[in-house]
Each structure stands twice: as structure tokens, then as C-alpha cells.
C-alpha positions in Angstrom: -33.5 17.2 -9.3 -30.5 18.3 -7.3 -30.5 21.6 -9.3 -34.1 22.2 -8.3 -33.3 21.4 -4.7 -30.3 23.8 -4.9 -32.4 26.5 -6.3 -35.0 26.1 -3.6 -32.4 26.2 -0.9 -30.8 29.3 -2.4 -34.2 31.0 -2.5 -34.8 30.1 1.1 -31.4 31.4 2.0 -32.1 34.7 0.2 -35.5 35.1 1.9 -34.0 34.5 5.4 -31.0 36.8 4.7 -33.3 39.5 3.5 -35.4 39.2 6.6 -32.3 39.4 8.7 -31.1 42.5 6.9 -34.6 44.1 7.3 -34.5 43.4 11.0 -31.1 45.1 11.3 -32.4 48.1 9.4 -35.3 48.4 11.9 -32.7 48.5 14.6 -30.8 51.1 12.5 -27.8 48.8 12.2 -27.3 49.8 8.5 -23.7 48.6 8.1 -24.5 45.3 9.6 -27.5 45.0 7.2 -25.2 45.8 4.3 -22.8 43.1 5.4 -25.6 40.6 5.6 -26.7 41.5 2.1 -23.1 41.0 0.8 -23.4 37.3 1.7 -25.9 36.9 -1.1 -24.5 36.0 -4.5 -26.9 37.9 -6.7 -25.3 36.6 -10.0 -27.0 33.2 -9.5 -30.4 34.5 -8.4 -33.7 34.8 -10.3 -34.4 38.5 -11.2 -37.1 38.7 -8.5 -34.6 38.0 -5.7 -31.9 40.1 -7.3 -34.4 43.1 -7.3 -35.4 42.5 -3.7 -31.8 42.6 -2.6 -31.2 45.7 -4.7 -34.3 47.5 -3.2 -33.1 46.7 0.4 -29.6 47.8 -0.5 -30.7 51.1 -2.0 -33.0 51.7 1.0 -30.0 51.4 3.2 -27.9 53.7 1.1 -30.7 56.3 1.4 -30.8 55.9 5.1 -27.1 56.4 5.3 -27.4 59.6 3.2 -25.6 58.2 0.2 -28.5 58.7 -2.2 -26.2 59.3 -5.2 -24.9 55.8 -4.8 -28.4 54.3 -4.6 -29.4 56.3 -7.7 -26.4 55.2 -9.6 -26.9 51.6 -8.7 -30.5 51.6 -9.8 -29.8 53.5 -13.0 -27.3 50.9 -14.0 -29.6 47.9 -13.3 -33.0 49.0 -14.5 -32.3 49.0 -18.2 -31.5 45.3 -18.1 -34.7 44.3 -16.3 -37.3 42.7 -18.6 -40.1 41.9 -16.1 -42.4 44.9 -16.0 -43.4 44.4 -12.3 -39.8 44.2 -11.2 -38.9 47.1 -13.4 -41.8 49.1 -11.8 -40.6 48.3 -8.3 -37.1 49.5 -9.1 -38.3 52.6 -10.8 -40.4 53.4 -7.7 -37.2 53.0 -5.6 -35.4 55.3 -8.1 -38.2 57.8 -7.7 -37.7 57.8 -3.9 -34.0 58.6 -4.6 -34.8 61.4 -6.9 -37.3 62.9 -4.5 -34.6 62.8 -1.7 -32.3 64.7 -4.1 -35.1 67.3 -4.7 -35.3 66.2 -8.3 -39.1 66.2 -8.2 -39.7 66.2 -12.0 -37.5 63.1 -12.4 -39.1 61.4 -9.4 -42.6 62.1 -10.8 -41.6 60.8 -14.2 -40.4 57.5 -12.6 -43.5 57.2 -10.5 -45.7 57.8 -13.5 -43.8 55.1 -15.5 -44.0 52.5 -12.8 -47.4 53.0 -11.0 -49.5 50.9 -13.4 -47.2 47.9 -13.3 -46.8 47.8 -9.5 -48.6 44.9 -7.8 -51.8 45.7 -5.9 -51.2 46.5 -2.2 -49.1 48.8 0.0 -46.5 49.5 -2.7 -49.1 50.8 -5.1 -50.8 52.8 -2.3 -47.4 54.4 -1.4 -46.7 55.2 -5.0 -50.0 57.0 -5.4 -49.4 59.0 -2.2 -45.9 59.9 -3.5 -47.4 60.9 -6.9 -49.8 63.2 -5.2 -47.1 64.7 -3.0 -44.7 65.3 -6.0 -47.5 66.9 -8.0 -48.1 69.3 -5.1 -44.4 70.1 -4.9 -44.3 70.8 -8.6 -47.4 73.0 -8.2 -49.5 70.7 -10.5 -52.5 71.3 -8.2 -55.2 70.2 -10.6 -53.6 66.9 -11.3 -52.8 66.3 -7.6 -56.4 67.0 -6.7 -57.8 64.6 -9.4 -55.4 61.8 -8.3 -56.0 62.4 -4.6 -59.8 62.4 -4.9 -59.8 59.3 -7.0 -57.4 57.7 -4.6 -59.7 58.5 -1.7 -62.5 56.6 -3.4 -60.6 53.3 -2.8 -61.0 51.2 0.3 -58.1 52.4 2.4 -56.9 51.6 5.8 -57.2 54.5 8.3 -53.4 55.4 8.2 -53.3 55.6 4.4 -56.6 57.5 4.2 -55.2 60.0 6.8 -52.1 60.5 4.7 -54.2 61.2 1.6 -56.4 63.6 3.5 -53.4 65.4 4.9 -52.0 65.7 1.3 -55.4 67.0 0.2 -55.4 69.6 3.0 -51.8 70.6 2.0 -52.9 70.8 -1.6 -55.8 73.2 -0.8 -53.6 75.3 1.4 -50.9 75.6 -1.3 -53.6 76.3 -4.0 -54.8 79.3 -2.0 -51.4 80.9 -1.7 
């Protein structure tokens, strides 16, 4: 029983600490956010929590412009993740890193690998938008158009729909050049 209570307390600590780190990120206090994350002992956490810490940490690295460190960290961790949803989230994060490094083929490959295992919601919508954008950058216009038109058939909030429509406009502009 005490082990279960300890686990619940640790998970609550991680959740609170992650929220604190995210609030520091919003205020652009990236080093403070990293220090907050360092207080979490990831060795004793369930994979779900370890991956959440890793995602926040790599997002900070990207914000600080040390994308290579984020990429390296993710590449070292992903092969050991068994859960397909967690692995998909980490591959999506890795795709963001590759995109920032202008390695669009690798980014697209990671998005393609992960997109079907992401949980429904904002993350999946963002991954679809990124897939469309990467396909345009790689001049894969027909694929970008198919994905974008299918994507627009979903029930989307106005912001997401506008992003998709902007990508479609960019696609048609690039296609004409």
C-alpha cells in the first residue's frame, strides 16, 4: 500500500513540476524551467512521465537554439520505448528537431512513422499540419494536396482550419512556380 501511495505522490509531484516548468517556458525563463525539470528523478518514473519530461526538455533545448542536443537526446531514448503512443510522441518531437535543422526528409519520415499512433487531438492535428508543410517544402505537391484536402474534411477549430487553408494556398502558389 505504501508503495502505491508513494507512486501516486511521485506522479503528482511530476505533474506539478511539469506544469511549473511549462509556466516558466511561457515566460521565456528557459534555464529556470530546465532547473525545475532537473528536480525530477526520471529513473523511477513510468514511461509516460519520463517521456513528458523528455518532450518538455527537448522543447526547451529547441527554444535555446541547441537543437542538436535535443535531437541527440531523443535519438538515444526512442529505441528503448515500447509503448507505440509514447514512441509516436517522441518521434513527432524528433521530427520538429529535424525540421528546425532543415532536414526535411528525415522530419517527414519521423512524422509519417508517428502520425497514426498519436492520440486524437491537438497533437495529431499539429502533426498533420507539419506533414503538409514538409511535403510542400520537399516539393511533394500532389501528396501535400491530398493530405491537406482530406485534413480539411475534419471538424477543425477556426485556427487549425486557417493554418490548413494557408498551407493549401502556399501549396497552390508553389505548384504554379
